[in-house]
Short mmCIF file of C-alpha atoms in Angstrom, two decimals:
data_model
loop_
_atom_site.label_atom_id
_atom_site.label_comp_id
_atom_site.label_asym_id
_atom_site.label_seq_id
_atom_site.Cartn_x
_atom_site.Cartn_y
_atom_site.Cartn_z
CA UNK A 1 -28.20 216.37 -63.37
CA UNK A 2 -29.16 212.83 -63.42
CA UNK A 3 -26.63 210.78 -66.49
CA UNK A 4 -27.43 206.64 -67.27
CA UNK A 5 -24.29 204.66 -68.11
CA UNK A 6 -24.38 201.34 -69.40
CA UNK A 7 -21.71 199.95 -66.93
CA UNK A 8 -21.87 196.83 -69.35
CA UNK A 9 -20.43 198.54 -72.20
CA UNK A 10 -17.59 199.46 -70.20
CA UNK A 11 -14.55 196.97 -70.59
CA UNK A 12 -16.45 195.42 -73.75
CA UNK A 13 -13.33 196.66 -76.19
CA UNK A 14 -16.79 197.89 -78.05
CA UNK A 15 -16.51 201.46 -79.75
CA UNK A 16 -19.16 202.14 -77.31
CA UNK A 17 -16.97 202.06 -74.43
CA UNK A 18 -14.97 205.36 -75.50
CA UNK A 19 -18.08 207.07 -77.01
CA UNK A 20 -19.62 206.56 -73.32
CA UNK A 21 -17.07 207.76 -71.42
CA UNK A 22 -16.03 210.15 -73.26
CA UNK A 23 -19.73 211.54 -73.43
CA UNK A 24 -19.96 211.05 -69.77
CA UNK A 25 -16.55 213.02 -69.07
CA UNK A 26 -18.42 216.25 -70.86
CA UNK A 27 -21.91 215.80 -69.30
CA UNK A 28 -19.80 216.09 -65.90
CA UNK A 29 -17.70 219.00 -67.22
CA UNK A 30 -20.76 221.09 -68.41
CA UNK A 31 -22.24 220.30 -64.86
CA UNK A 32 -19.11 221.51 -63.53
CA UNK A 33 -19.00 224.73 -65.78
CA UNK A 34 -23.31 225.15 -64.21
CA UNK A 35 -22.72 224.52 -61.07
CA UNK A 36 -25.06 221.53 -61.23
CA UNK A 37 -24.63 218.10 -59.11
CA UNK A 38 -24.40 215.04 -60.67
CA UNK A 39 -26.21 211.22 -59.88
CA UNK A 40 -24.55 208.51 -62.20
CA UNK A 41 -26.77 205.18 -62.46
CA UNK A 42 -25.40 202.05 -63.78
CA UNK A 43 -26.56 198.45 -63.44
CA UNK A 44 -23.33 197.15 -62.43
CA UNK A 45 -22.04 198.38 -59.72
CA UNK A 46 -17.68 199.52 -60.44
CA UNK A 47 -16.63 197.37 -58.05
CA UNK A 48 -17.42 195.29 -54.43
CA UNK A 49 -15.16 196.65 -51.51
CA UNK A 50 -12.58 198.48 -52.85
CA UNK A 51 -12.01 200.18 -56.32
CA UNK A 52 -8.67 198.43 -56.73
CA UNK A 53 -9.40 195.00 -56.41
CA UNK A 54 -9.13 193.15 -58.87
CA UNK A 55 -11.71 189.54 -58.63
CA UNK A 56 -12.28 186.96 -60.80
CA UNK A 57 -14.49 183.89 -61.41
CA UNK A 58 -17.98 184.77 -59.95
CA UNK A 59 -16.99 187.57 -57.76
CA UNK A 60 -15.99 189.35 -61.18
CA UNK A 61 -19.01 188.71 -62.52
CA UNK A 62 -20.79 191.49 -59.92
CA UNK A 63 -17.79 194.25 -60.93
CA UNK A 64 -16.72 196.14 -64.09
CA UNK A 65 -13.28 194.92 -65.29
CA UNK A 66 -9.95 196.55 -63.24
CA UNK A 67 -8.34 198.35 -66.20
CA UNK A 68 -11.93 199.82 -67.77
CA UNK A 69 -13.20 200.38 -64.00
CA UNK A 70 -9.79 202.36 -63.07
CA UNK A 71 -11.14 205.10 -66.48
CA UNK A 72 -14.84 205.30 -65.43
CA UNK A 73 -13.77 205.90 -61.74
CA UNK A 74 -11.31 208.79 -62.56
CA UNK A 75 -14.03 210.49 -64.51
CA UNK A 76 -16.68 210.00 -61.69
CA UNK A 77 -14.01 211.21 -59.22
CA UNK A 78 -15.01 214.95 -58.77
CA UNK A 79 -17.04 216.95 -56.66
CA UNK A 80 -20.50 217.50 -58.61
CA UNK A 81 -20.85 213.70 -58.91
CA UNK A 82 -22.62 213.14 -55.09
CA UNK A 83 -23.96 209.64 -56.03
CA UNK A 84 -23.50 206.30 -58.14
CA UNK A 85 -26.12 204.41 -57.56
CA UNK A 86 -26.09 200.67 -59.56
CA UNK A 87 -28.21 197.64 -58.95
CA UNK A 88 -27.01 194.16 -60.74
CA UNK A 89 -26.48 192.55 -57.39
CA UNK A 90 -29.67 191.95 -56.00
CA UNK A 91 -28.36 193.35 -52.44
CA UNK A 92 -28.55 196.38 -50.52
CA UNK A 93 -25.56 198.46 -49.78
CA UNK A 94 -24.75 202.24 -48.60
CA UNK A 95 -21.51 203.98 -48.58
CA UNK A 96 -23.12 207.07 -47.03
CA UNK A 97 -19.35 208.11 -45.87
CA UNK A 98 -17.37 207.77 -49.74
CA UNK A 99 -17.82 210.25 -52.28
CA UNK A 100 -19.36 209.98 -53.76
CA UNK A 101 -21.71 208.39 -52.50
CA UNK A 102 -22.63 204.81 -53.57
CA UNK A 103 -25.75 202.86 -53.25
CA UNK A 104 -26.35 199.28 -54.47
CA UNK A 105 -30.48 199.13 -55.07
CA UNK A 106 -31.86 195.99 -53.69
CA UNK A 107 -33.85 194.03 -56.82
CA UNK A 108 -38.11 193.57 -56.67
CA UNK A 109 -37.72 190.07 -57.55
CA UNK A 110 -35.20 187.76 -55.59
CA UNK A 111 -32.25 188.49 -53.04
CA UNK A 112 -29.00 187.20 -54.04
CA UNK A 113 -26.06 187.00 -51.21
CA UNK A 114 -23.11 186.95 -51.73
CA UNK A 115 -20.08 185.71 -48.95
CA UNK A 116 -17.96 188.63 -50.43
CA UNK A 117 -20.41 191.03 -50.55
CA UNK A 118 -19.90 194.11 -47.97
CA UNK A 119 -22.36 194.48 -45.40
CA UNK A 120 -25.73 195.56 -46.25
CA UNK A 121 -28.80 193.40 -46.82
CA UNK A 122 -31.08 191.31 -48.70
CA UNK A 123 -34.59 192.78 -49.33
CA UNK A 124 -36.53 193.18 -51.80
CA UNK A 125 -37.53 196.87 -52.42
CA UNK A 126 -36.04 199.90 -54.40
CA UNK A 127 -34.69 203.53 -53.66
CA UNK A 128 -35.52 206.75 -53.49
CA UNK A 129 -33.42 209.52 -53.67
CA UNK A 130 -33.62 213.30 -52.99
CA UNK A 131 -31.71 215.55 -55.04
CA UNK A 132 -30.88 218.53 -53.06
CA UNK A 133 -28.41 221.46 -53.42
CA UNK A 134 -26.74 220.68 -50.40
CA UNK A 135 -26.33 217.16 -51.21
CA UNK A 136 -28.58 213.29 -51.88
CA UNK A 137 -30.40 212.03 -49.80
CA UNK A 138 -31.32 207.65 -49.99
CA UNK A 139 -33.93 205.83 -48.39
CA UNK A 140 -34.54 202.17 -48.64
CA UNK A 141 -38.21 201.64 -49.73
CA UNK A 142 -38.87 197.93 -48.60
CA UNK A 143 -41.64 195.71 -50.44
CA UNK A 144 -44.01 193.51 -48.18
#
């Protein structure tokens, strides 16, 4: 099952930002009840390094909010969901070895980078991804 979220909405204060989650905690649950697995996109990605840190000034502006970030994450937090996959940042970034899974999608137009960013790189390209039973595959799909 592959869900959108509009990562902006959440930590907007905006009726939106319940509606979404709360939509988003039953799409999971029904996934759950079918034995599906689950690939959440968002632009943003939740947060840099570590879900608990908490950055402001332009780092912030690259993360969802602490307090809104700390609800989206517990809902994500469960088996079926195998990937999170968000772009916004203009780098590349895998976290083959979290669960899930997250993958920051390079952009096709300009690199950005960042001195707090984690390690990855900046390229210009998109991703693919392969949806398997046993689990996601990512590539890296670099334009010339």
């Amino acid at each position: 099952l592959i869900l959108g979220v509009n990562s902006q909405v959440t930590g907007s204060n905006l009726s939106e930002q319940t509606q979404q989650l709360s939509w988003l905690d039953k799409q999971i649950t029904q996934a759950e009840q079918e034995g599906l697995q689950v690939a959440v996109y968002m632009h943003m990605p939740a947060y840099l390094t570590n879900p608990w840190e908490d950055l402001t000034g332009r780092p912030g502006y690259w993360q969802v909010d602490l307090a809104p970030r700390t609800e989206l994450l517990q809902c994500l937090k469960r088996p079926v969901v195998r990937l999170i996959g968000s772009g916004h940042t203009h780098w590349h970034a895998m976290f083959l070895h979290e669960l899930p899974m997250r993958v920051w999608a390079p952009s096709i137009h300009k690199v950005v980078n960042e001195s707090y960013f984690p390690p990855g790189e900046g390229c210009l390209g998109m991703m693919r991804y392969n949806l398997e039973p046993q689990g996601v595959e990512s590539q890296l799909v670099r334009m010339a």
